[in-house]
Coordinates of C-alpha atoms and ligand atoms in Angstrom, one line a residue:
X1 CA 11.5 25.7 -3.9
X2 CA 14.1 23.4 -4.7
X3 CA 12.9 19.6 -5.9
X4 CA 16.4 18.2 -6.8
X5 CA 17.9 15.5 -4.8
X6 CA 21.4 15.9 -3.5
X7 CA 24.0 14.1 -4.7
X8 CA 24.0 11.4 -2.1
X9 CA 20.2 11.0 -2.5
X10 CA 20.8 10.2 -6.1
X11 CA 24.3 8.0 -5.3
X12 CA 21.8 5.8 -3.1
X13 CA 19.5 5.5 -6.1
X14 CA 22.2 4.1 -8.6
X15 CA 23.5 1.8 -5.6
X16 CA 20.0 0.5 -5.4
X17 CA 19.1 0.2 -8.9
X18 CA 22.9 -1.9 -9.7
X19 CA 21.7 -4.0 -6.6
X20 CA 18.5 -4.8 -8.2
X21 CA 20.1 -5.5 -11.3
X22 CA 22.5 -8.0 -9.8
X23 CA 20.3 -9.4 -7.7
X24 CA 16.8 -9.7 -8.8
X25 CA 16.5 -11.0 -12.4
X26 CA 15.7 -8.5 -15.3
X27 CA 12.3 -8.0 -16.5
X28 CA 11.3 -10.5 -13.7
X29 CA 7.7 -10.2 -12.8
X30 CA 6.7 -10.2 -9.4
X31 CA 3.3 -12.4 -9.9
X32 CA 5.7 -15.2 -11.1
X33 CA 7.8 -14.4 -8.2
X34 CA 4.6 -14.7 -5.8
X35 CA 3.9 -18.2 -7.0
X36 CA 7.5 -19.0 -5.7
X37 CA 8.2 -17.7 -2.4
X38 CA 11.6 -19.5 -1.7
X39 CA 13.0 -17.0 -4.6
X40 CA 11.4 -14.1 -2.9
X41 CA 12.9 -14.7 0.4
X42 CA 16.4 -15.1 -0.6
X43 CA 16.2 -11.9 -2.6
X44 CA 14.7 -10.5 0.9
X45 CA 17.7 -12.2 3.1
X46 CA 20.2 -10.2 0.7
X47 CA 18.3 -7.1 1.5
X48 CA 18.5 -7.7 5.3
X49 CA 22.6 -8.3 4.4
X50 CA 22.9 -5.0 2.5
X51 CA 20.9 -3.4 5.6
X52 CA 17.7 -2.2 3.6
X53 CA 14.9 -4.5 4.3
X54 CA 13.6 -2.3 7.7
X55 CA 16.9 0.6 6.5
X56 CA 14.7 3.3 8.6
X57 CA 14.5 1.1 12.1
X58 CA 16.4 2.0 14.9
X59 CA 19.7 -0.4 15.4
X60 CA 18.9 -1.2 18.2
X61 CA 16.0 -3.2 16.4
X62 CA 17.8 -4.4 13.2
X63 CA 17.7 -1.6 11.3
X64 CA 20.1 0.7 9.3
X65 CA 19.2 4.1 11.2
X66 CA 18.7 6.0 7.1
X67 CA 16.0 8.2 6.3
X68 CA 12.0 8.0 5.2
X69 CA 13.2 10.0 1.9
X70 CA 16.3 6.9 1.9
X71 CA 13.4 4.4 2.4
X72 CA 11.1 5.8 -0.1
X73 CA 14.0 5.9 -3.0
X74 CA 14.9 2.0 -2.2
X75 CA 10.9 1.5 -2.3
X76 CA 10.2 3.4 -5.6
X77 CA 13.4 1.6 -7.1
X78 CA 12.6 -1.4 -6.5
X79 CA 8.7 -1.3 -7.8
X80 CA 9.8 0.4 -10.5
X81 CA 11.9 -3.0 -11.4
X82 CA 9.0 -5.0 -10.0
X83 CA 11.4 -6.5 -7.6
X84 CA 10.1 -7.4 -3.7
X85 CA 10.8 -5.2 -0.7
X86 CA 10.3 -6.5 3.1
X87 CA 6.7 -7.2 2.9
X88 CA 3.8 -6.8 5.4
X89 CA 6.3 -7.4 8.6
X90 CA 8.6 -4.4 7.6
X91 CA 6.2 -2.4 6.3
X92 CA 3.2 -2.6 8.8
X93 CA 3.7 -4.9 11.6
X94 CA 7.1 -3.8 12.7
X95 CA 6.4 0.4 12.4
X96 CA 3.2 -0.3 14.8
X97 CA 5.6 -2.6 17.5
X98 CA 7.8 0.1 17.7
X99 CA 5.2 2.6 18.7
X100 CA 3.0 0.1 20.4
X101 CA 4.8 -3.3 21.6
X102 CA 6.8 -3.5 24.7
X103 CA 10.4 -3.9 24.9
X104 CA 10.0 -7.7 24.7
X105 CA 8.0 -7.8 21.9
X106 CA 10.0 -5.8 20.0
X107 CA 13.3 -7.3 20.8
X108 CA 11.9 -10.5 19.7
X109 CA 10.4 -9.8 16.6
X110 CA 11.9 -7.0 15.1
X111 CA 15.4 -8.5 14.6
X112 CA 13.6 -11.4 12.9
X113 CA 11.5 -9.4 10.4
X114 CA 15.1 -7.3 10.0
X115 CA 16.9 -10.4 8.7
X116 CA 14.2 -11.7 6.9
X117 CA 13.3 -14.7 8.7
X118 CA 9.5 -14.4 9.9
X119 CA 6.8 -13.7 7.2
X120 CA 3.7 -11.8 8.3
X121 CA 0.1 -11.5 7.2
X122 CA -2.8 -9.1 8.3
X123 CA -6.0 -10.4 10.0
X124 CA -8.3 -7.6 9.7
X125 CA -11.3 -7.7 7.6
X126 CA -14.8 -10.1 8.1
X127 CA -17.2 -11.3 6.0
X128 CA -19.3 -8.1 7.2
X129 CA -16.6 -5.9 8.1
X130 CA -14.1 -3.7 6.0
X131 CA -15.0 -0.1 5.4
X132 CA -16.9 -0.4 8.7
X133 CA -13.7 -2.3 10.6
X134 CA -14.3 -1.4 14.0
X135 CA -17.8 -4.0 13.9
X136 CA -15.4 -6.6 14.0
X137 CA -16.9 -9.4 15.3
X138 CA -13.8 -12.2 16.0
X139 CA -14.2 -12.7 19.7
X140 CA -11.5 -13.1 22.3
X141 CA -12.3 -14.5 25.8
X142 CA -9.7 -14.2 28.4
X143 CA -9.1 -17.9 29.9
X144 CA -5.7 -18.0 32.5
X145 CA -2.9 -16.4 31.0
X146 CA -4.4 -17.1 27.9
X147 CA -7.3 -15.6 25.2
X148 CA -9.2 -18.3 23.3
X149 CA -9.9 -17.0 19.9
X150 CA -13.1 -17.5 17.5
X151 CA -14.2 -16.2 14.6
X152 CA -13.4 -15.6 10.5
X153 CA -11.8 -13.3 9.2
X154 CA -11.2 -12.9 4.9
X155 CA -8.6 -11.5 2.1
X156 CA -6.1 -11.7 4.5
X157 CA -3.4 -11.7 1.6
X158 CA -0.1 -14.1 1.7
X159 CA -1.5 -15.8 4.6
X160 CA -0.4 -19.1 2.8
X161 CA 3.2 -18.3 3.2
X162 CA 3.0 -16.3 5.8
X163 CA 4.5 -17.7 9.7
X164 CA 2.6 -14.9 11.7
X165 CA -0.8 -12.7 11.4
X166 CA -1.9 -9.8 13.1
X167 CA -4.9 -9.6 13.8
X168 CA -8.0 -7.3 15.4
X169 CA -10.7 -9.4 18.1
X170 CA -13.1 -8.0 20.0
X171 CA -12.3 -8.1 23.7
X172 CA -15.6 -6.3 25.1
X173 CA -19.0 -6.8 22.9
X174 CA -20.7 -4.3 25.5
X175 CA -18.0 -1.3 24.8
X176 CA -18.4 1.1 22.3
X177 CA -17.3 -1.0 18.8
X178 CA -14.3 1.6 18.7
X179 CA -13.6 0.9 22.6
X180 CA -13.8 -3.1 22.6
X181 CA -10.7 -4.4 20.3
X182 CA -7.9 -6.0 20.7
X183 CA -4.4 -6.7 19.1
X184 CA -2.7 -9.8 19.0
X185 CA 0.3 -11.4 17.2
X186 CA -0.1 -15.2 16.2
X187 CA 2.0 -18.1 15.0
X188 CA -0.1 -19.5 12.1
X189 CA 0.3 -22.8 12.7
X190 CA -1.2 -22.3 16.4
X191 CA -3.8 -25.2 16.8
X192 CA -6.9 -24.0 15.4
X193 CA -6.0 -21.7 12.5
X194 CA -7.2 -22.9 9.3
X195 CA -7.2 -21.1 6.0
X196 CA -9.1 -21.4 2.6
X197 CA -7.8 -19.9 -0.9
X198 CA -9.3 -17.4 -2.5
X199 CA -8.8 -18.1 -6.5
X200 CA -8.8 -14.0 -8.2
X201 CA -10.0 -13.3 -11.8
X202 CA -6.5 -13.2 -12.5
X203 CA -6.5 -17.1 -11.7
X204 CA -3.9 -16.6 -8.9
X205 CA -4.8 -17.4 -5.3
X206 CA -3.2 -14.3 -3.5
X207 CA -5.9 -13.9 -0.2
X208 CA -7.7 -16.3 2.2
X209 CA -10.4 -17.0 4.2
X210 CA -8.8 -17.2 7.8
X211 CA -10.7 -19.5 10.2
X212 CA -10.3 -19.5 14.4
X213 CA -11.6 -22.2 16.0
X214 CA -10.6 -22.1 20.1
X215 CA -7.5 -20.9 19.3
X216 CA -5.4 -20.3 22.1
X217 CA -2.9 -16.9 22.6
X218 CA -0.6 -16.2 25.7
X219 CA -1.6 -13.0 26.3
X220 CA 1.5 -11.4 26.5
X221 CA 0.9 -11.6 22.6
X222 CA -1.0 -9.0 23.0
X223 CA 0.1 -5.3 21.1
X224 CA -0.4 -1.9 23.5
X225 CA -3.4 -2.5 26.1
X226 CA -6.5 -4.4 26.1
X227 CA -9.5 -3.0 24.2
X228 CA -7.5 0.1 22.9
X229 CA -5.8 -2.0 19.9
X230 CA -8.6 0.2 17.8
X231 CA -6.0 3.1 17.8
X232 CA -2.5 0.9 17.1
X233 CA -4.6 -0.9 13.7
X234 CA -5.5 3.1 12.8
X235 CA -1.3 3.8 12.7
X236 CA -1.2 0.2 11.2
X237 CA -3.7 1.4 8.3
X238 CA -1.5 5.0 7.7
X239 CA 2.1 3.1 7.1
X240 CA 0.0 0.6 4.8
X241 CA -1.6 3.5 3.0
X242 CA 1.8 5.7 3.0
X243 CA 4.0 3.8 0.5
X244 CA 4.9 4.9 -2.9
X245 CA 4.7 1.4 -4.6
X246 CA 0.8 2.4 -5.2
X247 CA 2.1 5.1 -8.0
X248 CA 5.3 3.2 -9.0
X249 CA 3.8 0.5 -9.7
X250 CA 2.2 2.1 -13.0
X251 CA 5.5 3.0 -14.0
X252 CA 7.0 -0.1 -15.5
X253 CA 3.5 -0.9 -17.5
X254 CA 3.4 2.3 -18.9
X255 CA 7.2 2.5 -19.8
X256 CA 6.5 -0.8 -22.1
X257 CA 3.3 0.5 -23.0
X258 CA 5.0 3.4 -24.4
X259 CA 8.0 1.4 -26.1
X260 CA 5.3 -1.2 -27.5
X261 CA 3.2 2.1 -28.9
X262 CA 6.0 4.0 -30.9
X263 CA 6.9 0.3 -32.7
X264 CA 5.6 -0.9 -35.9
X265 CA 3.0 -3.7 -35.4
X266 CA 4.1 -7.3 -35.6
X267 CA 1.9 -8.1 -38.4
X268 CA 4.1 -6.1 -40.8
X269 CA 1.6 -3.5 -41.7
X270 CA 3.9 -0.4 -40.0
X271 CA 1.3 1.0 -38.4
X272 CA 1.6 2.3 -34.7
X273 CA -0.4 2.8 -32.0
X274 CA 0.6 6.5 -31.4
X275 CA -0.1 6.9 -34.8
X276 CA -3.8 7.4 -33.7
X277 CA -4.5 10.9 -31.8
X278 CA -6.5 9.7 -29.0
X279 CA -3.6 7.4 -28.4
X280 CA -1.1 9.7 -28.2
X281 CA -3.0 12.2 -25.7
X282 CA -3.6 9.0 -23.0
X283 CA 0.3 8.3 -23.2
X284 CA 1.0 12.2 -22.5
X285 CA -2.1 12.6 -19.5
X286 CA -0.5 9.4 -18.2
X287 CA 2.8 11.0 -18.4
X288 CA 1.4 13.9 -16.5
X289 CA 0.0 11.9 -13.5
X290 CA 2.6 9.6 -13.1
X291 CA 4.5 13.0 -12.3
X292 CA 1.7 14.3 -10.2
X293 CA 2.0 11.0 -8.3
X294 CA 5.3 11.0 -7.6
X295 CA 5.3 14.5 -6.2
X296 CA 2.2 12.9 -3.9
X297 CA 4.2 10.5 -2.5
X298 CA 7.4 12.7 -1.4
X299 CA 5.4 14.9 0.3
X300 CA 3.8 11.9 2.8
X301 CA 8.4 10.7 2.7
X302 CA 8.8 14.1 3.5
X303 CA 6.4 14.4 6.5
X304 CA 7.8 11.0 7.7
X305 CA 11.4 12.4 7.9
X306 CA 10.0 15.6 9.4
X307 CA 8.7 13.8 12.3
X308 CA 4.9 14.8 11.3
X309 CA 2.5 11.9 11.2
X310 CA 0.7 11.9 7.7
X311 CA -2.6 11.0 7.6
X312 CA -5.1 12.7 5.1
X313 CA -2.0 12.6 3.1
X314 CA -1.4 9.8 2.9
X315 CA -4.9 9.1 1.5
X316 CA -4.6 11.6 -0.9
X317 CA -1.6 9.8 -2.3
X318 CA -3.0 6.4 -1.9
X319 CA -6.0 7.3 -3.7
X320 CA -4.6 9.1 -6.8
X321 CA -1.9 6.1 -7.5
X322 CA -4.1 3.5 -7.6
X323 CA -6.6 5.5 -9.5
X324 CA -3.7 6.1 -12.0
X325 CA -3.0 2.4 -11.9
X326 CA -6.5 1.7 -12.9
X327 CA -6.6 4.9 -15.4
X328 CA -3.3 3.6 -17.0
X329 CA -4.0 0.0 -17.5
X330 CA -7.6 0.8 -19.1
X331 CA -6.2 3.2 -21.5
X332 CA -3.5 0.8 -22.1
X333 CA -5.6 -2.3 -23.3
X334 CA -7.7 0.2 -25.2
X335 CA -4.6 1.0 -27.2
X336 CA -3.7 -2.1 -28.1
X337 CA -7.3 -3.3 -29.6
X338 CA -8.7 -6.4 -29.4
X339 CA -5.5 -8.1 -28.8
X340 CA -5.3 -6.2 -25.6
X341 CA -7.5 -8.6 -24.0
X342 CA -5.4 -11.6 -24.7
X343 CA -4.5 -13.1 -21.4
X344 CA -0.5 -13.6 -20.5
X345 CA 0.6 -17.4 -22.2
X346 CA -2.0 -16.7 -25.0
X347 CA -0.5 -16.6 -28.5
X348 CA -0.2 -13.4 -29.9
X349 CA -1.0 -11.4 -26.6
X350 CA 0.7 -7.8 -27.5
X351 CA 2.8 -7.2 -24.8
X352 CA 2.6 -11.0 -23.5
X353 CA -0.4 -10.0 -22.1
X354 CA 0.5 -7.8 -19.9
X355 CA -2.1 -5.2 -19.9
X356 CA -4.5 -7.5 -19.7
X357 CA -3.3 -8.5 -16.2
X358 CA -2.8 -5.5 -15.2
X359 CA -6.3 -3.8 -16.4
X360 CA -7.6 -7.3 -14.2
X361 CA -5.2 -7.1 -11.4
X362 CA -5.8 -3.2 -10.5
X363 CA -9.2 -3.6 -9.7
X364 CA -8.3 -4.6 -6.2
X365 CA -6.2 -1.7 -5.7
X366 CA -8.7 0.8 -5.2
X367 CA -10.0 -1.6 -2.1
X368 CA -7.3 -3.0 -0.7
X369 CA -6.0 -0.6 2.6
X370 CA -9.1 1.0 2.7
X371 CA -11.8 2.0 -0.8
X372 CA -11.3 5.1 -2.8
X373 CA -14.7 6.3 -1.1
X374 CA -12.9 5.5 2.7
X375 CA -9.6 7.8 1.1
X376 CA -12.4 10.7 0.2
X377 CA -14.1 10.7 3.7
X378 CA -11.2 10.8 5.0
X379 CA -9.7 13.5 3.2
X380 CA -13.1 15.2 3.1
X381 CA -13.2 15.2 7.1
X382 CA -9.8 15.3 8.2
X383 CA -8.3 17.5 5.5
X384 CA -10.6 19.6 4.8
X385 CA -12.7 19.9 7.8
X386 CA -16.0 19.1 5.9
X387 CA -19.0 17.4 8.1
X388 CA -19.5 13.5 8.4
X389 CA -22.2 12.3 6.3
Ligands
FAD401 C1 -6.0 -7.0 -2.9 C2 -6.6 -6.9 -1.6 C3 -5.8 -7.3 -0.5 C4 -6.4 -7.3 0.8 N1 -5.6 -7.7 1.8 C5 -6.1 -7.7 3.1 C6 -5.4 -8.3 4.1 O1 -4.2 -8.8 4.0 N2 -5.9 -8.3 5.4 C7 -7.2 -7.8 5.6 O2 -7.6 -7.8 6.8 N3 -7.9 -7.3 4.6 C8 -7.4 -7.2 3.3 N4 -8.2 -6.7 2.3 C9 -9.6 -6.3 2.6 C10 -9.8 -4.8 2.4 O3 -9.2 -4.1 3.5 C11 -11.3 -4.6 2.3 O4 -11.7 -5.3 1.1 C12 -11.7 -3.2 2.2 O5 -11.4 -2.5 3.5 C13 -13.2 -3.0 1.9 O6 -14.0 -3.7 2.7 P1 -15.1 -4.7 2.0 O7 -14.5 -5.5 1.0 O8 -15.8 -5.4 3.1 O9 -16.1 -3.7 1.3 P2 -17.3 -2.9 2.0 O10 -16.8 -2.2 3.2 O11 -18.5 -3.8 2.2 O12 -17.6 -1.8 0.9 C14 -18.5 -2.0 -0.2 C15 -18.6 -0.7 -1.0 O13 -19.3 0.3 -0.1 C16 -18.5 1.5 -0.1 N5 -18.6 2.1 1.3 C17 -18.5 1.4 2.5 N6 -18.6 2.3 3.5 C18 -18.7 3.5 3.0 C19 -18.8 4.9 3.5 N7 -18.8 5.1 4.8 N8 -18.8 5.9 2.6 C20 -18.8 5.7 1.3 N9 -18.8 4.5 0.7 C21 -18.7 3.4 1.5 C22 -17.1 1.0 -0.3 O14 -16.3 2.1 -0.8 C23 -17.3 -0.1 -1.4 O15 -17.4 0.5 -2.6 C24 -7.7 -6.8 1.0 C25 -8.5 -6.4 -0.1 C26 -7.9 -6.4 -1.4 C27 -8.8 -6.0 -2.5

C-alpha cells in the first residue's frame, strides 16, 4: 500500500499553505476572527477568487471541478493555520442542493455561496430534540403558495451573522416522525424570525435560540419533496460529520504545546515540562493519535473521490478527532500546572491561555453534529451490524 501523495498533491499543499500565509494573518486565531465577521468574509471572497471556497462543485455551479482528496488538503491546511474555510453554505447546505434542490434552486444559490456572498446557518435542533431529531416539533402549515412557520428551534451556531438558515419543520404530525418533515431554505430577516444569544463558558456567544412566529415561506423554498426532507438532513448530517477540521484542529494546540514543553520556564528556574515522565508519554500518545486521525480522515476523502457515500465512516472519524481534541487539550492544561487554568488576557497565562480555551471550548465538540454516543450507535449498527438497543 502506498500512502505518499503525488507530487501535484503535495504542489497544491505548498500553494495553499503560501496563500494562507499571504492572506490570513500569522498566528491569527479564529475565535478573534469570529467576533469580526467582515475580516472573515473578505478572506472567504479571496477564496472564491482563487476558486477554493466550494473547489469540488461542479462549474456549472461555481465551482473549481478538483477532487475530495484536493478539498480535504485545502481543508486540513487551512485548520491547521486556524484560518476560515467556506462555512456552513459550502460545506453542508450546498452538497445537499446539489443532490436534492432543483435546477432553480441551485442555480440561484449555489453561485452565491461560490463567491462568498450569502452566509448560512442550520436550523435543526429543539429544546427537546437533538439525539432524537426526527421528534421535531417546528410546525409548517401549508397556506396558498405559501407555509406559515412556528416553533423554536436552539444552538443554531452563527445565526447572528448568518443571511439564510436551513431548517427541518414538521409537515404531517399524524405521519410516522421519520415520514412527516420538511426542508426549507429561509432569508433570516423574513418577518417573524427572531433570535436570542447563547453566552458559552468560554464567554463568547457562538449559538442561538431561533424563534418562528407566523413566519411566512413560498414554498418553492422548499429542498426535495414534502414530508421526505427526513432523508436530505440525514446526507446533510454525513458532509457535516465528514470533514477533517475535527482532527486538525488539535494540531496547532499541540504543536505549541509541544514548543512551550521543551522550553525552560519563564520564571528562570530551567525546568521543563517534558522534563517530567508522565509529560513526555501524553506528548508522544498524542503524537500517535493525531496520526491515527489523520489516516481516519483520508479514508472518508478517499471514499468521497471514489464515488462511495461514507457514512459509519465518517462517524468513526468524527468521533476519534474530537475525542482527541478533548484528550489533547486535558493533557495539555495538566502539563502546564496551575497556570494552565489561567484564562486568555490573564497575566501570566502560559501559552496566553490557550489551553485553557481550548480544554473549555472542546467540550462542545463531542455534541455538536451528533454526541459521541449517536457516532457509536451508529457505527455499532451500521458498521458493524450489531442490534438496536
Ligand atoms: C458547538 C455546537 C454547535 C451546534 N450547532 C448547531 C447548529 O448550528 N444547528 C443545530 O440545529 N444544532 C446545533 N447543535 C446542536 C447539536 O446538534 C445537539 O446538541 C446534539 O445533536 C445533541 O442534542 P441535545 O443537545 O439535545 O442532547 P440530547 O439529545 O438531549 O442528549 C443528551 C445525552 O443523552 C445521550 N443520548 C441521547 N440519545 C441517546 C441514544 N439513543 N443512545 C445513547 N445516548 C444517547 C447523548 O449522547 C447525550 O449525552 C450544536 C451543538 C453544539 C454543542
Amino acid at each position: 500500500m502506498d500512502f505518499a501523495w503525488s507530487g501535484e498533491q503535495d504542489g497544491f499543499r505548498e500553494q495553499v499553505r503560501s496563500f494562507i500565509q499571504e492572506h490570513w494573518s500569522e498566528g491569527a486565531r479564529m475565535r478573534e476572527d469570529l467576533e469580526r465577521p467582515e475580516r472573515v468574509k473578505e478572506y472567504q471572497k479571496r477564496l472564491a477568487d482563487a476558486g477554493w471556497l466550494t473547489m469540488a462543485w461542479p462549474e456549472e455551479y461555481g465551482g473549481g471541478g478538483a477532487s475530495y482528496i484536493e478539498q480535504m488538503i485545502f481543508a486540513e491546511e487551512s485548520t491547521f493555520a486556524q484560518a476560515p474555510t467556506g462555512g456552513q453554505g459550502a460545506d453542508r447546505l450546498g452538497p445537499a442542493l446539489i443532490l436534492f434542490g432543483n435546477e432553480e434552486q441551485r442555480r440561484e444559490h449555489l453561485p452565491k455561496i461560490a463567491q462568498a456572498e450569502t452566509n448560512w446557518c442550520q436550523g435543526y435542533s429543539e429544546p427537546g430534540s437533538g439525539s432524537d431529531l426526527a421528534s421535531l416539533q417546528t410546525r409548517a402549515v401549508r397556506d396558498g403558495d405559501d407555509y406559515v412557520i412556528n416553533g423554536q428551534k436552539i444552538w443554531t451556531s452563527g445565526a447572528q451573522h448568518a443571511d439564510w438558515i436551513h431548517v427541518l419543520t414538521r409537515t404531517d404530525p399524524d405521519a410516522p416522525k421519520h415520514r412527516g418533515i420538511s426542508y426549507f431554505m429561509l432569508r433570516m430577516d423574513t418577518p417573524g424570525i427572531s433570535l436570542r444569544p447563547i453566552v458559552q463558558m468560554t464567554d463568547e456567544a457562538g449559538f442561538n435560540e431561533t424563534f418562528f412566529e407566523d413566519v411566512r415561506v413560498p414554498a418553492a423554498n422548499m429542498i426535495g419533496e414534502e414530508n421526505r426532507g427526513w432523508y436530505v438532513s440525514a446526507t446533510t448530517l454525513d458532509f457535516e460529520r465528514s470533514g477533517i477540521n475535527r482532527m486538525a484542529e488539535a494540531v496547532p494546540i499541540y504543536d505549541r504545546l509541544l514548543a512551550h514543553s521543551k522550553a525552560a520556564d519563564s520564571a528562570g528556574t530551567g525546568r521543563r515540562v517534558i522534563d517530567t515522565a508522565i509529560n513526555r508519554q501524553h506528548l508522544a500518545d498524542t503524537a500517535i493519535e493525531i496520526n491515527v486521525a489523520r489516516l481516519l480522515g483520508y479514508r472518508v476523502s478517499w471514499m468521497q473521490s471514489m464515488d462511495l457515500v461514507p457514512n459509519h465512516e465518517s462517524s468513526i472519524s468524527k468521533l476519534f478527532g474530537t475525542e482527541l481534541q478533548q484528550r489533547n487539550a486535558r493533557h495539555g492544561i495538566n502539563m502546564l500546572g496551575l497556570g494552565g487554568q489561567l484564562r486568555p488576557g490573564q497575566s501570566q497565562a502560559p501559552m496566553g491561555g490557550e489551553l485553557c480555551y481550548a480544554y473549555m471550548a472542546t467540550v462542545s465538540r463531542t455534541i455538536a453534529a451528533g454526541t459521541s454516543e449517536i457516532q457509536r450507535n451508529i457505527i455499532a449498527t451500521r458498521g458493524l451490524g450489531l442490534p438496536r438497543g
